[in-house]
């Protein structure tokens, strides 16, 4: 009985607070990461030689270095050059830059998979370069990149827990605090694990719905 | 301008890929309502020539005139307007894979010509009817046969009201039994007075519809003239050997 | 930081190995097993792929293992947790590889009178494992990067040492950059080694990439 009261009075409010912070971390990071990833992916395919080199370098670096190292760099490293970020901003910055590098891989692959004939056909009808990209290339590329980018967003949900390591107290951070007070590690981390499972499952269900809504004959192959 | 002025004129078009010369100073002109057919072995440069005319491949040198006006391909607006007036049919159709047959035909009208969607769809439907595909309007390219895809692509080009059409081997990616339906649509176009420049291996068909046949090899025009002359009394020895090879394959129709 | 690298490599290899020996039977169970077994495996995979590494580390180190009366050192727990997660991912790599083999392979083996077990061991696995090498290469670089998170348990790997030195010398930026470089080098070396392995075991006529 005591246990139940403890859960109601301490665990639920704390985890709820943590969950809200987690979602506040995930949503902007996912959106900005995806947008930046689309830009970087497009540059890697259509950019000038210099831009291509630059964006390729960015991707190698941010995919090759552990996210935790990146977060530590932003949080503990940047103050050395006079930039002070709050734990929350440093986390969002880290998540955005890292997931953009991964998104750009999928966007790049999708853009490269579009046959040159599609672009030639649009040009032969008098489409401008921008309109070709907007009405012909992107609608096809997005369908092909969606499964990969969706996966990346699911990874982001899980990796958002690393924000705790730079003292941004989100879901995992709240759980750690609760657990070290009460020593109920098993119960609390099982609950938290379950919450993450629910978040991840909801996200993948939504992404699946979106993929199904966008599916058209000729593009089924790219469904995950 | 009179009917005798060429509607499309190209002058000294050359194109190199690296050190390989694909086109060597090609010139030709087409008058309104004429159908000219490019023949020649694979690798002769027919495809590159057609794509250069539309600036899908940028020629290294040379000029293109439409209705007597020289096209400046560096000016984007001018280039886009020009391309709207020149229809292009590709060997491998190049239908937009994410759009239905109807949307394939209407997208140029909506996005390039900025016509209202309802009007554009109505017009697109007319064009699909013209190529006999109104029942397939809502199918996606992946659900159509090769012949049907090529007919949709012809409808897509026609919807833009082109002054000239360029056809790049429109039947060579098709299974033999599907060639006929596409050739029928093209024959109807010839009869309706469309101006066309077509590359093809269908010598039989070329002989029947062409006003002039142009024989190309190694990036140059070897010989051109009325079908009877080129196919039966070629002056140049290379034209002769190409035609006799073709004769071996399609022997029964050229004798 | 060199000592840290050795610890990191130790954790990564332990995890890869555990992931491999668990991943292969899981994949076989998922492809050829009875519906009930497949359900259980699906839940296992869902569990280890859906929960963040950090949460699993805490859950095992502070919660689950002590409950079983096991007080294992952080290094061991880190390898086990990374290995369990990796087994879920690796099983999906093998599963994909098995499914990509032509159906005729198993049929032909059965036609020779092989038992199913023998056919899987002698015919399916040798082919599927070869096809899995590119996936492994990927998995290696993921585990390598994830191993940085084991710093949370106090495993004295690259990240932990770097942070330890950094807090004393206040040279954060340069030290993290060095750590990043170290990870890049380790990633490169590992994927290169797997590329060479892939080339070594390549069957003539099989293009794996």
XYZ file of C-alpha atoms in Angstrom, chain A residues 114-132 134-141 143-144 214-220, chain B residues 51 54-57 76 79-81 83-84 86-88 90 92-99 104 107-108 111-112 114 140-143 156-157 160:
72
model
C 15.398 9.227 -59.168
C 16.069 8.567 -62.795
C 17.538 11.336 -64.888
C 14.691 10.834 -67.358
C 12.208 12.214 -64.816
C 14.133 15.473 -64.704
C 14.592 15.603 -68.483
C 10.880 15.045 -69.031
C 10.020 17.920 -66.694
C 12.544 20.191 -68.382
C 11.183 19.297 -71.796
C 7.766 20.533 -70.657
C 9.324 23.866 -69.707
C 9.581 23.356 -65.913
C 12.088 25.632 -64.214
C 14.804 24.003 -62.117
C 13.053 24.905 -58.868
C 9.658 23.670 -60.078
C 11.229 20.424 -61.276
C 9.384 20.862 -56.122
C 6.799 19.031 -58.197
C 8.701 16.100 -59.684
C 11.834 15.239 -57.718
C 10.839 15.873 -54.105
C 7.418 14.130 -54.140
C 9.188 10.993 -55.345
C 12.269 11.373 -53.163
C 8.409 8.670 -50.508
C 11.665 6.841 -50.895
C 1.541 8.066 -49.362
C 1.928 4.702 -51.044
C 1.196 4.612 -54.777
C 1.686 1.906 -57.384
C 5.325 1.742 -58.365
C 6.533 2.911 -54.963
C 5.393 -0.004 -52.766
C 18.216 16.494 -76.920
C 15.631 21.050 -76.780
C 18.739 22.039 -74.771
C 18.298 19.020 -72.515
C 21.897 18.510 -73.512
C 16.131 30.856 -68.314
C 14.502 28.659 -72.491
C 11.448 27.559 -70.486
C 9.055 29.281 -72.898
C 10.663 24.235 -74.339
C 6.912 24.577 -73.817
C 8.658 21.949 -78.420
C 7.187 18.599 -77.422
C 9.597 15.810 -76.584
C 11.533 9.871 -75.035
C 11.857 5.190 -72.304
C 8.702 7.305 -71.847
C 9.807 9.116 -68.679
C 6.321 9.403 -67.286
C 6.338 10.918 -63.818
C 6.165 7.819 -61.653
C 4.305 9.445 -58.774
C 1.441 10.823 -60.867
C 1.000 13.364 -65.968
C 0.841 18.825 -64.532
C 2.541 20.840 -67.269
C 2.472 24.150 -63.029
C 4.039 25.592 -66.173
C -0.613 28.079 -64.779
C -0.244 5.095 -62.299
C 2.631 4.476 -64.739
C 3.531 1.249 -62.921
C 0.065 -0.065 -63.855
C 1.415 14.929 -72.208
C 3.416 16.607 -74.975
C 1.164 21.830 -74.199
